[in-house]
Amino acid sequence: MKKILSVLLAVTLLTGLFAVTSLAEADGGAVRMLVAVTGGKDAEEMALFAQALGEATGLTIEMEKPADYNTTLMQKLSAGESYDLIYLNADMYMNLVQQGALTDLTDFISASEILTNNVPPSEWEDLKVDGRICAGFNKRELHIVVNLNKVMLEAAGIDYKAVEPTLDGYYQTFKALRAANGSPDFYPFNTVLSQNWDLQPWMSAAGLKGGVVADEDGLTYVPYATDAAAPVWEWFKKLYDENLLDPSSFVDGTGDMRNKMNAASRLTAVDVDWAAWVGLHNANAAAGGVSTQDYEIVSLPGCRTPEGAYRLRKGSASLFAVPVNASNVEGAVKVLEYFATQEGGLLLSLGIPGHDYTVDNDGNYTLTEIGASHAMDHGAPVPIYTGFVNPIGLNLGVEEALTYIDYAGIETIIANENDYKSIVGKWAISMVRGEIGIPEGLAAMRSELVAMGICQK
Amino acid sequence: MTPAGKTRRRNRTGKLWRRVKRYRFIYLMTLPVLAYFLVFSYYPMALGIYNSFREVKLLGAASFAGLNNYRTIFSSPVYIQAFVNTVAVGSGKFLLQFIWGLLLAVLLNEVHRKAVRSAFQTVSYVPYLLSWSVVGSIWITLLSPSGLVNGLAQLFQGDSYRKIVFMSERSHARAIMIFTGAWKDSGYTAALFLAAIISINPVLYEAASIDGATRLQQIRHILIPSIRPTVKVVVVLGMMGLLRNFDQIFVMANSSILDKVRNLLYLIYNEGIVQFRIGPASAAACVVLLATMAISFTVRHLIRYDQLS
Amino acid sequence: MARKSSGLWRRNELTAPQKAVMWLFLLFVGITTFLPMWNVIVVSTTTALESTRSGIVLWWRQFSLEGFQYVFSVCKLGRPFFNSFLVTTVGTVIQVFLSSIAGYVLVQRDLPFRGAITSFILLTMMIPGDLTMISIYQLNRDLKLLNTYQGLILNGLISGFSILLMRNYFESISYTLSESARIDGASEMRIFARIYMPVSLPGLATVFFMEYVGKWNGITIPAAILTNENMYTLPLKLKAMILTTSSVSGTAQIPDNAIMAAIVISAAPLLIIYVFAQKFLLAGLNLGATKE
């Protein structure tokens, strides 16, 4: 027994040595990054990515990618571990700014030509908390559009470009779709109501913005919970009552919704999803041998606001921030600068030159087999650099969806976003199912939002 | 203390010391295990308890907060509600799992063909081997409007049937969590019971059947009393796990039913991991620890399971 | 079970209606378990597009092994599988050894402080993971266990439950036998190795199986101490495959057939071990420790 044990211990000690890696020093010092979505898709590619990023910036890059990002970030920061760049999404950003854990980058950004010129000022504006900016960008956020199955619409005798951009226009469209497809499992419209994903194209008919907004007296409130939103909720209730809204919308996640929308199922004809998903649905169908005669997804910007424009939601930011205990802030800013250039954008989207893609003498870009399986996403499918050009081209339908981006804006970032979503979702479902009247439901929604400290009135 | 008492005491300690000396090698054998628990269980636990009395910032100095974190959680209606949910779903699941497991074990014991019994036992045990992310998504699909359950109901009720969105029915929420929880773990409970059942001396049954007892009577009067020690252990283990049910709720809850099923560990996750508020999260975890200890000690005291005859 | 005469046999049966209820119940349990598992298998062996069909799919429209190919060529599941296999096996073997020692200690009838030691061990079963979430990381960092196999093996190396299981198993072994051996001057190690161990195969196999399952599926510890993808364990890799952050505005996702294939691959070893362990499980799981 003793022998076995000592052999086992020896084995474990030896194998542990694999984990030790050493790094060569570079001029600009070392930058230590904790990343979630950015970088290579496996350990080998991660090393190549760090090397490529290091060569481009003159830094020694060390990248770590935990599997359970939130938990690991919390454990590492509270243990006092020092990183120069950490990946954050918008609500984590708010929480960390509130705790004073992030370095103020405002001066670095205004001093940097690249960061001021290559990134639209409105993007920086969105990150300001009390006038300070404490992060830079990982990627450019796209917006959410109405996705429509063009083939199904044509079967119902509708040209998608002729859909009237009002609640009633979409209602008539859904009714025509229902009449053309009597299958009991088919529903013209599906949306993830439980996380109020994404109501903006419909709420815009009432001119309302999602999230938390401040009124003229500075009091915060949730527009979707006001009485002005009642007509839109009535509309949802009508869709549910008339079997036009998939009842699974109360419980489905985005994955279920997409599965119903895709070429394999075709159980719904209209949903609301990221602009990129228009292209992904089409690309997946093409990869599965389905022609555009049988299946094609197109997009629309939803309902017109009372002012005659449209209103769409842009994704909340995906960011890189510098913790207050970072040792190389200059190096970190250099990385942020590189991410905001064409070359940095190529690295974040196509991937590593020679590994994910090749360029021939005429300047033509070709994805390698590895690169194709990574689908031009190494952290930023669309990089933050305003002038970025993707040399390979976009999936079918994305170009059209991108034309609506000028209508899109972000919601105010709030720290307890999950609570907000689940409270609005809960009362929304109650109202749509008719368990509670719309005015009573909205009043209850408001009072719970206030009780949970999400807004003031 | 009288002189006589002193001598008696000295004798006792002397005897104790002799016994300790006699078992010195046994203590030596335990040492690695105890040291392990000290380092990997008690030390982290002590740090966690320490954190519950501090205001911990992710980076930067933490300050002593006294009972503030505890006050925060005890004054929050969400925590009170989560405690109610935890106990309601936890005890419901335990009861159903207990009955279901016992029933399964007794019935499996009635299946005489070994291959058939083994097949059923394997099948009922498998959900226990799978993680909640697999099991949860399976049940969400089964209970969805286009799922199997609604399909069956429609078959019996005809076209007038309006599909039920089970996972958004607030009145069904806890029952669904209890049922699916018991479904996943009852195969394991059944294995524990079955292990005890097959070790019952068959002579006991024979004697009873000669006395004219039916099979059901035999089960009632011989089988059940014989497995009492296992029942006690299952109860104590169940009590220790009563308040710990994170994965299921995390996978299966959605906003329409969240406030019916959201439990303490779910809140702790949301507070500590998602919003980085370590102080209150640690305090709530301490409350879970204390409550678990209280429940376990009460139950152990009531049924004295680890007392040796 | 001895059922000698046909008369006894008949009386030892349930009545027909009772049997009907019994089979209904068993069938319900069987079907609700089998169908979902079958669904996972079918989806894992279909094409990427087919695998995204919504609802419970119970038969193939198109059979394909591309999901399995995908997880090995694109997701590189080989390395995580090896890591999981290594740390789980080594860790479980050591754990069985240590738990049986601790279990043996706890059956010594008049060992002073036995109650205290038992409570010390049982209490560890009640500590919620959330309480130690932060400190566990610090501990591993200070012990230089981050991103190492040693760390994966050492954390959770012993559990109160496995000790309890061994103790209860040992209690069914005659105590007088070891007493007389002790009087004959046999050392503790010898009594343990020569008297207890040889008759404890079912108990050891049970602890091995139970802990193997726990370690194989474990995710909290690997998630806390690993950031190097070369060290990822299988559940961690699975989690990373399904990972969605709140701002995935259109990342290409891993197809469902590949995810299901990964689930099949991660569950298969446990099923294989279960088939071997089942024989012992019923004897080893007897927590009641009947001493007749």
PDB file of N, CA, C and O in Angstrom, chain A residues 143 275 278-279 299 393-405:
ATOM      1  N   HIS A 143     -26.909  45.786 -32.457  1.00  0.00           N
ATOM      2  CA  HIS A 143     -28.240  46.076 -31.961  1.00  0.00           C
ATOM      3  C   HIS A 143     -29.159  44.903 -32.240  1.00  0.00           C
ATOM      4  O   HIS A 143     -28.802  43.961 -32.940  1.00  0.00           O
ATOM      5  N   ALA A 275     -28.652  41.467 -34.543  1.00  0.00           N
ATOM      6  CA  ALA A 275     -28.460  41.604 -35.987  1.00  0.00           C
ATOM      7  C   ALA A 275     -27.644  40.433 -36.536  1.00  0.00           C
ATOM      8  O   ALA A 275     -27.928  39.915 -37.616  1.00  0.00           O
ATOM      9  N   VAL A 278     -29.421  37.148 -37.736  1.00  0.00           N
ATOM     10  CA  VAL A 278     -30.010  37.066 -39.072  1.00  0.00           C
ATOM     11  C   VAL A 278     -29.054  36.258 -39.944  1.00  0.00           C
ATOM     12  O   VAL A 278     -29.429  35.292 -40.605  1.00  0.00           O
ATOM     13  N   GLY A 279     -27.777  36.655 -39.880  1.00  0.00           N
ATOM     14  CA  GLY A 279     -26.763  35.982 -40.682  1.00  0.00           C
ATOM     15  C   GLY A 279     -26.495  34.572 -40.209  1.00  0.00           C
ATOM     16  O   GLY A 279     -26.296  33.665 -41.026  1.00  0.00           O
ATOM     17  N   SER A 299     -34.628  41.194 -41.997  1.00  0.00           N
ATOM     18  CA  SER A 299     -34.829  41.984 -40.779  1.00  0.00           C
ATOM     19  C   SER A 299     -35.557  43.292 -41.028  1.00  0.00           C
ATOM     20  O   SER A 299     -35.532  43.833 -42.135  1.00  0.00           O
ATOM     21  N   GLY A 393     -16.006  39.510 -45.536  1.00  0.00           N
ATOM     22  CA  GLY A 393     -17.412  39.791 -45.837  1.00  0.00           C
ATOM     23  C   GLY A 393     -18.337  39.182 -44.798  1.00  0.00           C
ATOM     24  O   GLY A 393     -17.935  38.330 -44.023  1.00  0.00           O
ATOM     25  N   LEU A 394     -19.570  39.649 -44.822  1.00  0.00           N
ATOM     26  CA  LEU A 394     -20.500  39.243 -43.770  1.00  0.00           C
ATOM     27  C   LEU A 394     -21.489  38.192 -44.252  1.00  0.00           C
ATOM     28  O   LEU A 394     -21.667  37.987 -45.448  1.00  0.00           O
ATOM     29  N   ASN A 395     -22.141  37.511 -43.300  1.00  0.00           N
ATOM     30  CA  ASN A 395     -23.166  36.520 -43.624  1.00  0.00           C
ATOM     31  C   ASN A 395     -24.372  37.174 -44.301  1.00  0.00           C
ATOM     32  O   ASN A 395     -24.626  38.372 -44.110  1.00  0.00           O
ATOM     33  N   LEU A 396     -25.108  36.374 -45.049  1.00  0.00           N
ATOM     34  CA  LEU A 396     -26.302  36.853 -45.754  1.00  0.00           C
ATOM     35  C   LEU A 396     -27.298  37.499 -44.785  1.00  0.00           C
ATOM     36  O   LEU A 396     -27.663  36.910 -43.778  1.00  0.00           O
ATOM     37  N   GLY A 397     -27.711  38.714 -45.107  1.00  0.00           N
ATOM     38  CA  GLY A 397     -28.748  39.370 -44.320  1.00  0.00           C
ATOM     39  C   GLY A 397     -28.207  40.337 -43.281  1.00  0.00           C
ATOM     40  O   GLY A 397     -28.923  41.207 -42.807  1.00  0.00           O
ATOM     41  N   VAL A 398     -26.918  40.201 -42.908  1.00  0.00           N
ATOM     42  CA  VAL A 398     -26.377  41.049 -41.840  1.00  0.00           C
ATOM     43  C   VAL A 398     -26.253  42.488 -42.321  1.00  0.00           C
ATOM     44  O   VAL A 398     -26.517  43.431 -41.582  1.00  0.00           O
ATOM     45  N   GLU A 399     -25.861  42.620 -43.590  1.00  0.00           N
ATOM     46  CA  GLU A 399     -25.677  43.969 -44.119  1.00  0.00           C
ATOM     47  C   GLU A 399     -26.962  44.798 -43.985  1.00  0.00           C
ATOM     48  O   GLU A 399     -26.929  45.942 -43.552  1.00  0.00           O
ATOM     49  N   GLU A 400     -28.082  44.176 -44.352  1.00  0.00           N
ATOM     50  CA  GLU A 400     -29.368  44.867 -44.231  1.00  0.00           C
ATOM     51  C   GLU A 400     -29.645  45.215 -42.771  1.00  0.00           C
ATOM     52  O   GLU A 400     -30.043  46.334 -42.449  1.00  0.00           O
ATOM     53  N   ALA A 401     -29.394  44.253 -41.869  1.00  0.00           N
ATOM     54  CA  ALA A 401     -29.667  44.488 -40.451  1.00  0.00           C
ATOM     55  C   ALA A 401     -28.801  45.631 -39.915  1.00  0.00           C
ATOM     56  O   ALA A 401     -29.232  46.403 -39.060  1.00  0.00           O
ATOM     57  N   LEU A 402     -27.566  45.744 -40.460  1.00  0.00           N
ATOM     58  CA  LEU A 402     -26.671  46.793 -39.969  1.00  0.00           C
ATOM     59  C   LEU A 402     -27.120  48.186 -40.394  1.00  0.00           C
ATOM     60  O   LEU A 402     -26.740  49.181 -39.763  1.00  0.00           O
ATOM     61  N   THR A 403     -27.958  48.267 -41.444  1.00  0.00           N
ATOM     62  CA  THR A 403     -28.413  49.596 -41.867  1.00  0.00           C
ATOM     63  C   THR A 403     -29.311  50.238 -40.823  1.00  0.00           C
ATOM     64  O   THR A 403     -29.560  51.432 -40.869  1.00  0.00           O
ATOM     65  N   TYR A 404     -29.808  49.458 -39.870  1.00  0.00           N
ATOM     66  CA  TYR A 404     -30.704  50.030 -38.846  1.00  0.00           C
ATOM     67  C   TYR A 404     -29.958  50.538 -37.618  1.00  0.00           C
ATOM     68  O   TYR A 404     -30.565  50.963 -36.648  1.00  0.00           O
ATOM     69  N   ILE A 405     -28.603  50.453 -37.645  1.00  0.00           N
ATOM     70  CA  ILE A 405     -27.853  50.713 -36.403  1.00  0.00           C
ATOM     71  C   ILE A 405     -28.018  52.145 -35.913  1.00  0.00           C
ATOM     72  O   ILE A 405     -27.939  52.401 -34.705  1.00  0.00           O
TER      73      ILE A 405
END
